[in-house]
mmCIF file of C-alpha atoms and ligand atoms in Angstrom:
data_model
loop_
_atom_site.group_PDB
_atom_site.id
_atom_site.type_symbol
_atom_site.label_atom_id
_atom_site.label_comp_id
_atom_site.label_asym_id
_atom_site.label_seq_id
_atom_site.Cartn_x
_atom_site.Cartn_y
_atom_site.Cartn_z
ATOM 1 C CA MET A 1 -21.686 0.984 7.910
ATOM 2 C CA LYS A 2 -21.378 4.575 9.100
ATOM 3 C CA GLN A 3 -19.718 7.086 6.835
ATOM 4 C CA ALA A 4 -16.270 8.129 7.983
ATOM 5 C CA ALA A 5 -15.657 11.843 8.250
ATOM 6 C CA ILE A 6 -12.436 13.123 6.759
ATOM 7 C CA VAL A 7 -10.733 16.478 6.498
ATOM 8 C CA VAL A 8 -8.198 16.913 3.712
ATOM 9 C CA LEU A 9 -5.256 19.308 3.976
ATOM 10 C CA ILE A 10 -3.743 20.496 0.707
ATOM 11 C CA SER A 11 -1.302 23.086 -0.610
ATOM 12 C CA GLY A 12 -1.506 22.690 -4.361
ATOM 13 C CA ASN A 13 -3.032 21.040 -7.378
ATOM 14 C CA GLY A 14 -5.174 18.593 -5.431
ATOM 15 C CA SER A 15 -5.173 15.678 -7.865
ATOM 16 C CA ASN A 16 -5.197 13.321 -4.878
ATOM 17 C CA LEU A 17 -8.075 15.261 -3.408
ATOM 18 C CA GLN A 18 -9.859 14.807 -6.737
ATOM 19 C CA ALA A 19 -9.277 11.053 -6.516
ATOM 20 C CA LEU A 20 -10.883 11.149 -3.065
ATOM 21 C CA ILE A 21 -13.816 13.218 -4.274
ATOM 22 C CA ASP A 22 -14.396 10.836 -7.189
ATOM 23 C CA ALA A 23 -14.095 7.721 -5.014
ATOM 24 C CA ALA A 24 -16.591 9.121 -2.497
ATOM 25 C CA ARG A 25 -18.967 10.051 -5.305
ATOM 26 C CA ASN A 26 -18.730 6.627 -6.959
ATOM 27 C CA ASP A 27 -19.250 4.804 -3.662
ATOM 28 C CA LYS A 28 -15.760 3.338 -3.799
ATOM 29 C CA LEU A 29 -15.051 4.977 -0.472
ATOM 30 C CA ASN A 30 -17.637 5.442 2.247
ATOM 31 C CA VAL A 31 -16.440 8.838 3.411
ATOM 32 C CA LYS A 32 -17.787 12.324 3.762
ATOM 33 C CA ILE A 33 -15.200 14.969 3.026
ATOM 34 C CA GLN A 34 -16.172 17.500 5.676
ATOM 35 C CA ALA A 35 -13.742 20.184 4.598
ATOM 36 C CA VAL A 36 -10.689 20.897 2.496
ATOM 37 C CA ILE A 37 -8.176 23.254 4.068
ATOM 38 C CA SER A 38 -5.272 24.878 2.276
ATOM 39 C CA ASN A 39 -2.457 26.967 3.734
ATOM 40 C CA THR A 40 -2.420 28.980 0.517
ATOM 41 C CA LYS A 41 -5.251 30.580 -1.417
ATOM 42 C CA GLU A 42 -3.536 29.733 -4.726
ATOM 43 C CA ALA A 43 -4.080 25.982 -4.303
ATOM 44 C CA TYR A 44 -6.104 24.700 -7.257
ATOM 45 C CA GLY A 45 -7.472 21.967 -5.026
ATOM 46 C CA LEU A 46 -9.694 24.604 -3.399
ATOM 47 C CA GLU A 47 -11.449 25.009 -6.731
ATOM 48 C CA ARG A 48 -11.912 21.248 -6.975
ATOM 49 C CA ALA A 49 -13.482 21.227 -3.491
ATOM 50 C CA ARG A 50 -15.838 24.118 -4.303
ATOM 51 C CA THR A 51 -16.923 22.433 -7.527
ATOM 52 C CA ALA A 52 -17.748 19.326 -5.517
ATOM 53 C CA GLY A 53 -19.725 21.371 -2.971
ATOM 54 C CA ILE A 54 -17.233 20.770 -0.174
ATOM 55 C CA PRO A 55 -16.329 23.599 2.241
ATOM 56 C CA ALA A 56 -12.985 24.974 1.015
ATOM 57 C CA LEU A 57 -11.061 26.967 3.575
ATOM 58 C CA VAL A 58 -7.830 28.933 3.387
ATOM 59 C CA LYS A 59 -5.759 29.035 6.533
ATOM 60 C CA PRO A 60 -2.458 30.805 5.880
ATOM 61 C CA LYS A 61 0.205 31.163 8.547
ATOM 62 C CA LEU A 62 0.684 34.806 9.429
ATOM 63 C CA LYS A 63 4.270 36.081 9.291
ATOM 64 C CA THR A 64 3.999 37.277 12.868
ATOM 65 C CA GLN A 65 2.648 33.956 14.095
ATOM 66 C CA GLU A 66 4.713 31.281 15.839
ATOM 67 C CA ARG A 67 4.578 27.920 14.115
ATOM 68 C CA GLU A 68 3.022 26.213 17.162
ATOM 69 C CA ALA A 69 0.348 28.892 17.451
ATOM 70 C CA TYR A 70 -0.592 28.407 13.816
ATOM 71 C CA ASP A 71 -0.679 24.628 14.218
ATOM 72 C CA ALA A 72 -2.876 24.904 17.320
ATOM 73 C CA GLU A 73 -5.343 27.119 15.435
ATOM 74 C CA LEU A 74 -5.283 24.731 12.503
ATOM 75 C CA ALA A 75 -5.995 21.841 14.878
ATOM 76 C CA ASP A 76 -8.978 23.717 16.330
ATOM 77 C CA LEU A 77 -10.298 24.320 12.846
ATOM 78 C CA VAL A 78 -9.889 20.679 11.832
ATOM 79 C CA MET A 79 -11.377 19.434 15.124
ATOM 80 C CA SER A 80 -14.485 21.540 14.531
ATOM 81 C CA TYR A 81 -15.314 19.033 11.745
ATOM 82 C CA HIS A 82 -14.854 15.989 14.042
ATOM 83 C CA PRO A 83 -12.916 13.954 11.488
ATOM 84 C CA ASN A 84 -12.194 10.249 11.895
ATOM 85 C CA LEU A 85 -9.168 10.761 9.681
ATOM 86 C CA VAL A 86 -7.073 13.736 8.605
ATOM 87 C CA ILE A 87 -5.537 13.291 5.177
ATOM 88 C CA LEU A 88 -2.409 15.194 4.157
ATOM 89 C CA ALA A 89 -2.723 15.175 0.372
ATOM 90 C CA GLY A 90 0.065 17.398 -0.853
ATOM 91 C CA TRP A 91 0.159 19.472 2.339
ATOM 92 C CA MET A 92 3.489 21.270 2.174
ATOM 93 C CA ARG A 93 3.987 22.394 5.770
ATOM 94 C CA ILE A 94 5.676 20.339 8.466
ATOM 95 C CA LEU A 95 3.190 19.970 11.282
ATOM 96 C CA SER A 96 4.354 20.247 14.874
ATOM 97 C CA MET A 97 2.992 18.324 17.856
ATOM 98 C CA ALA A 98 0.708 21.306 18.519
ATOM 99 C CA PHE A 99 -1.321 19.850 15.656
ATOM 100 C CA ILE A 100 -0.375 16.174 15.613
ATOM 101 C CA SER A 101 -1.108 15.457 19.286
ATOM 102 C CA HIS A 102 -4.820 16.124 18.703
ATOM 103 C CA PHE A 103 -5.196 13.311 16.165
ATOM 104 C CA PRO A 104 -3.260 10.290 17.436
ATOM 105 C CA GLY A 105 -3.149 7.507 14.840
ATOM 106 C CA ARG A 106 -5.522 9.437 12.623
ATOM 107 C CA ILE A 107 -3.267 11.525 10.358
ATOM 108 C CA LEU A 108 -2.310 9.943 7.032
ATOM 109 C CA ASN A 109 0.358 11.334 4.728
ATOM 110 C CA LEU A 110 1.083 10.437 1.166
ATOM 111 C CA HIS A 111 4.655 10.397 -0.149
ATOM 112 C CA PRO A 112 5.530 9.855 -3.816
ATOM 113 C CA ALA A 113 8.449 7.548 -3.075
ATOM 114 C CA LEU A 114 9.160 4.326 -1.185
ATOM 115 C CA PRO A 115 9.627 4.343 2.614
ATOM 116 C CA GLY A 116 12.911 5.885 3.646
ATOM 117 C CA THR A 117 13.628 7.333 0.202
ATOM 118 C CA PHE A 118 13.607 10.914 -1.059
ATOM 119 C CA PRO A 119 11.880 12.584 1.895
ATOM 120 C CA GLY A 120 10.731 16.160 1.367
ATOM 121 C CA VAL A 121 9.981 17.986 -1.847
ATOM 122 C CA GLU A 122 10.643 16.897 -5.444
ATOM 123 C CA ALA A 123 10.789 13.216 -4.571
ATOM 124 C CA ILE A 124 9.856 12.120 -8.087
ATOM 125 C CA GLU A 125 12.480 14.371 -9.682
ATOM 126 C CA ARG A 126 15.140 13.044 -7.327
ATOM 127 C CA ALA A 127 14.117 9.442 -7.987
ATOM 128 C CA TYR A 128 14.296 10.119 -11.730
ATOM 129 C CA ASP A 129 17.813 11.529 -11.367
ATOM 130 C CA ALA A 130 18.895 8.626 -9.155
ATOM 131 C CA TYR A 131 17.657 6.192 -11.812
ATOM 132 C CA GLN A 132 19.614 8.039 -14.519
ATOM 133 C CA HIS A 133 22.731 7.644 -12.350
ATOM 134 C CA GLY A 134 22.093 3.927 -11.874
ATOM 135 C CA GLU A 135 21.434 4.333 -8.156
ATOM 136 C CA ILE A 136 17.909 2.883 -8.128
ATOM 137 C CA ARG A 137 15.942 0.541 -10.390
ATOM 138 C CA CYS A 138 12.433 1.605 -9.424
ATOM 139 C CA THR A 139 10.594 4.024 -7.203
ATOM 140 C CA GLY A 140 7.191 3.945 -5.557
ATOM 141 C CA VAL A 141 4.559 5.478 -3.376
ATOM 142 C CA MET A 142 3.681 5.155 0.281
ATOM 143 C CA VAL A 143 0.964 6.119 2.718
ATOM 144 C CA HIS A 144 1.994 6.392 6.342
ATOM 145 C CA LEU A 145 0.764 7.568 9.709
ATOM 146 C CA VAL A 146 2.133 10.830 11.057
ATOM 147 C CA PRO A 147 3.089 10.306 14.713
ATOM 148 C CA ASP A 148 5.556 13.202 14.970
ATOM 149 C CA GLU A 149 7.427 15.861 13.035
ATOM 150 C CA GLY A 150 9.524 13.422 10.998
ATOM 151 C CA ILE A 151 9.351 14.312 7.322
ATOM 152 C CA ASP A 152 7.656 11.614 5.246
ATOM 153 C CA LEU A 153 8.396 9.256 8.110
ATOM 154 C CA GLY A 154 6.107 7.166 10.281
ATOM 155 C CA PRO A 155 4.439 3.754 10.440
ATOM 156 C CA VAL A 156 3.881 2.644 6.844
ATOM 157 C CA LEU A 157 0.298 1.667 6.086
ATOM 158 C CA ALA A 158 0.806 0.814 2.433
ATOM 159 C CA GLN A 159 3.461 1.006 -0.216
ATOM 160 C CA ARG A 160 3.632 0.174 -3.889
ATOM 161 C CA THR A 161 6.497 -0.036 -6.317
ATOM 162 C CA VAL A 162 6.424 2.068 -9.478
ATOM 163 C CA GLU A 163 8.434 0.973 -12.487
ATOM 164 C CA ILE A 164 10.899 3.351 -14.160
ATOM 165 C CA LYS A 165 11.440 2.612 -17.838
ATOM 166 C CA PRO A 166 14.714 3.429 -19.611
ATOM 167 C CA LYS A 167 13.008 5.743 -22.093
ATOM 168 C CA ASP A 168 10.856 7.536 -19.519
ATOM 169 C CA THR A 169 10.855 11.309 -19.500
ATOM 170 C CA LEU A 170 10.389 12.909 -16.101
ATOM 171 C CA GLN A 171 6.804 13.654 -17.129
ATOM 172 C CA ASP A 172 6.186 9.974 -17.924
ATOM 173 C CA LEU A 173 7.407 8.997 -14.480
ATOM 174 C CA GLN A 174 5.430 11.747 -12.751
ATOM 175 C CA LYS A 175 2.273 10.557 -14.475
ATOM 176 C CA ARG A 176 2.853 6.933 -13.444
ATOM 177 C CA VAL A 177 3.653 7.853 -9.828
ATOM 178 C CA HIS A 178 0.609 10.122 -9.511
ATOM 179 C CA LEU A 179 -1.694 7.465 -10.925
ATOM 180 C CA CYS A 180 -0.309 5.005 -8.406
ATOM 181 C CA GLU A 181 -0.755 7.379 -5.478
ATOM 182 C CA HIS A 182 -4.335 8.172 -6.446
ATOM 183 C CA GLN A 183 -5.130 4.447 -6.234
ATOM 184 C CA LEU A 184 -3.063 3.665 -3.151
ATOM 185 C CA LEU A 185 -4.514 6.575 -1.181
ATOM 186 C CA ILE A 186 -8.084 5.404 -1.751
ATOM 187 C CA GLU A 187 -7.271 1.767 -0.962
ATOM 188 C CA THR A 188 -5.409 2.699 2.202
ATOM 189 C CA ILE A 189 -8.137 4.969 3.514
ATOM 190 C CA ALA A 190 -10.726 2.244 2.851
ATOM 191 C CA HIS A 191 -8.546 -0.200 4.767
ATOM 192 C CA GLN A 192 -8.005 2.198 7.667
ATOM 193 C CA ILE A 193 -11.740 2.818 7.985
ATOM 194 C CA LEU A 194 -12.343 -0.933 8.220
ATOM 195 C CA GLU A 195 -9.609 -1.253 10.846
ATOM 196 C CA MET A 196 -11.123 1.591 12.886
ATOM 197 C CA GLU A 197 -14.544 -0.005 12.710
ATOM 198 C CA GLU A 198 -13.216 -3.384 13.785
ATOM 199 C CA SER A 199 -11.357 -1.880 16.710
ATOM 200 C CA HIS A 200 -14.574 -0.173 17.842
ATOM 201 C CA ALA A 201 -16.768 -3.251 17.307
HETATM 202 C C1 GRF B 1 1.760 14.307 -4.326
HETATM 203 O O1 GRF B 1 2.762 13.747 -5.128
HETATM 204 C C2 GRF B 1 1.938 13.928 -2.885
HETATM 205 O O2 GRF B 1 2.407 12.649 -2.700
HETATM 206 C C3 GRF B 1 2.958 14.948 -2.443
HETATM 207 O O3 GRF B 1 2.555 16.144 -3.079
HETATM 208 C C4 GRF B 1 1.880 15.817 -4.291
HETATM 209 C C5 GRF B 1 0.544 16.503 -4.282
HETATM 210 O O4 GRF B 1 -0.135 16.360 -5.500
HETATM 211 N N1 GRF B 1 3.042 15.003 -1.006
HETATM 212 P P1 GRF B 1 -1.651 16.832 -5.624
HETATM 213 O O5 GRF B 1 -1.739 18.246 -5.053
HETATM 214 O O6 GRF B 1 -2.512 15.869 -4.876
HETATM 215 O O7 GRF B 1 -1.935 16.829 -7.102
#
């Protein structure tokens, strides 16, 4: 089986990127991470990429730049690595069609909540609050395709429920959700690679 090429876009800590790096290293995932790109130079994930010997690039949006122009440049950069999949692993910018249209069916996003719930930032915090107010009983994680500009919206590839316990602190819940997303991301990418291979067979 041929190795799948992936490019990972990040904006922060990069714990999901680390899960990808570890899975690729331990042969749990047959991928080559061609590059890690961050929109901010402060992202710790860049350090993780460098440590793993993966090209780590910073591509900030200039203040003077239109959003579409930035996205088109970002697309060119990503395309130069010929990825089979583009993984948004804590990428904190909403991508426009100037980016998305270049990778139909090949952009995966990770959201630390169940489909249709808590889109946008601080999803775990908002789920925690909703639980405290008796509005939800559990939360979860999902991986979905990114067909358009919808925030944390798109065909769901995988989802998993995460338990919230009455005595949980926010940190307890964050830890449980992150652990779940690290696993679900790897499983979903492995599944997508198989699907892509079958559709090309
Ligand atoms: C994750 O919770 C991801 O689902 C969300 O942003 C967070 C990124 O975490 N979109 P990390 O940078 O991978 O540690």
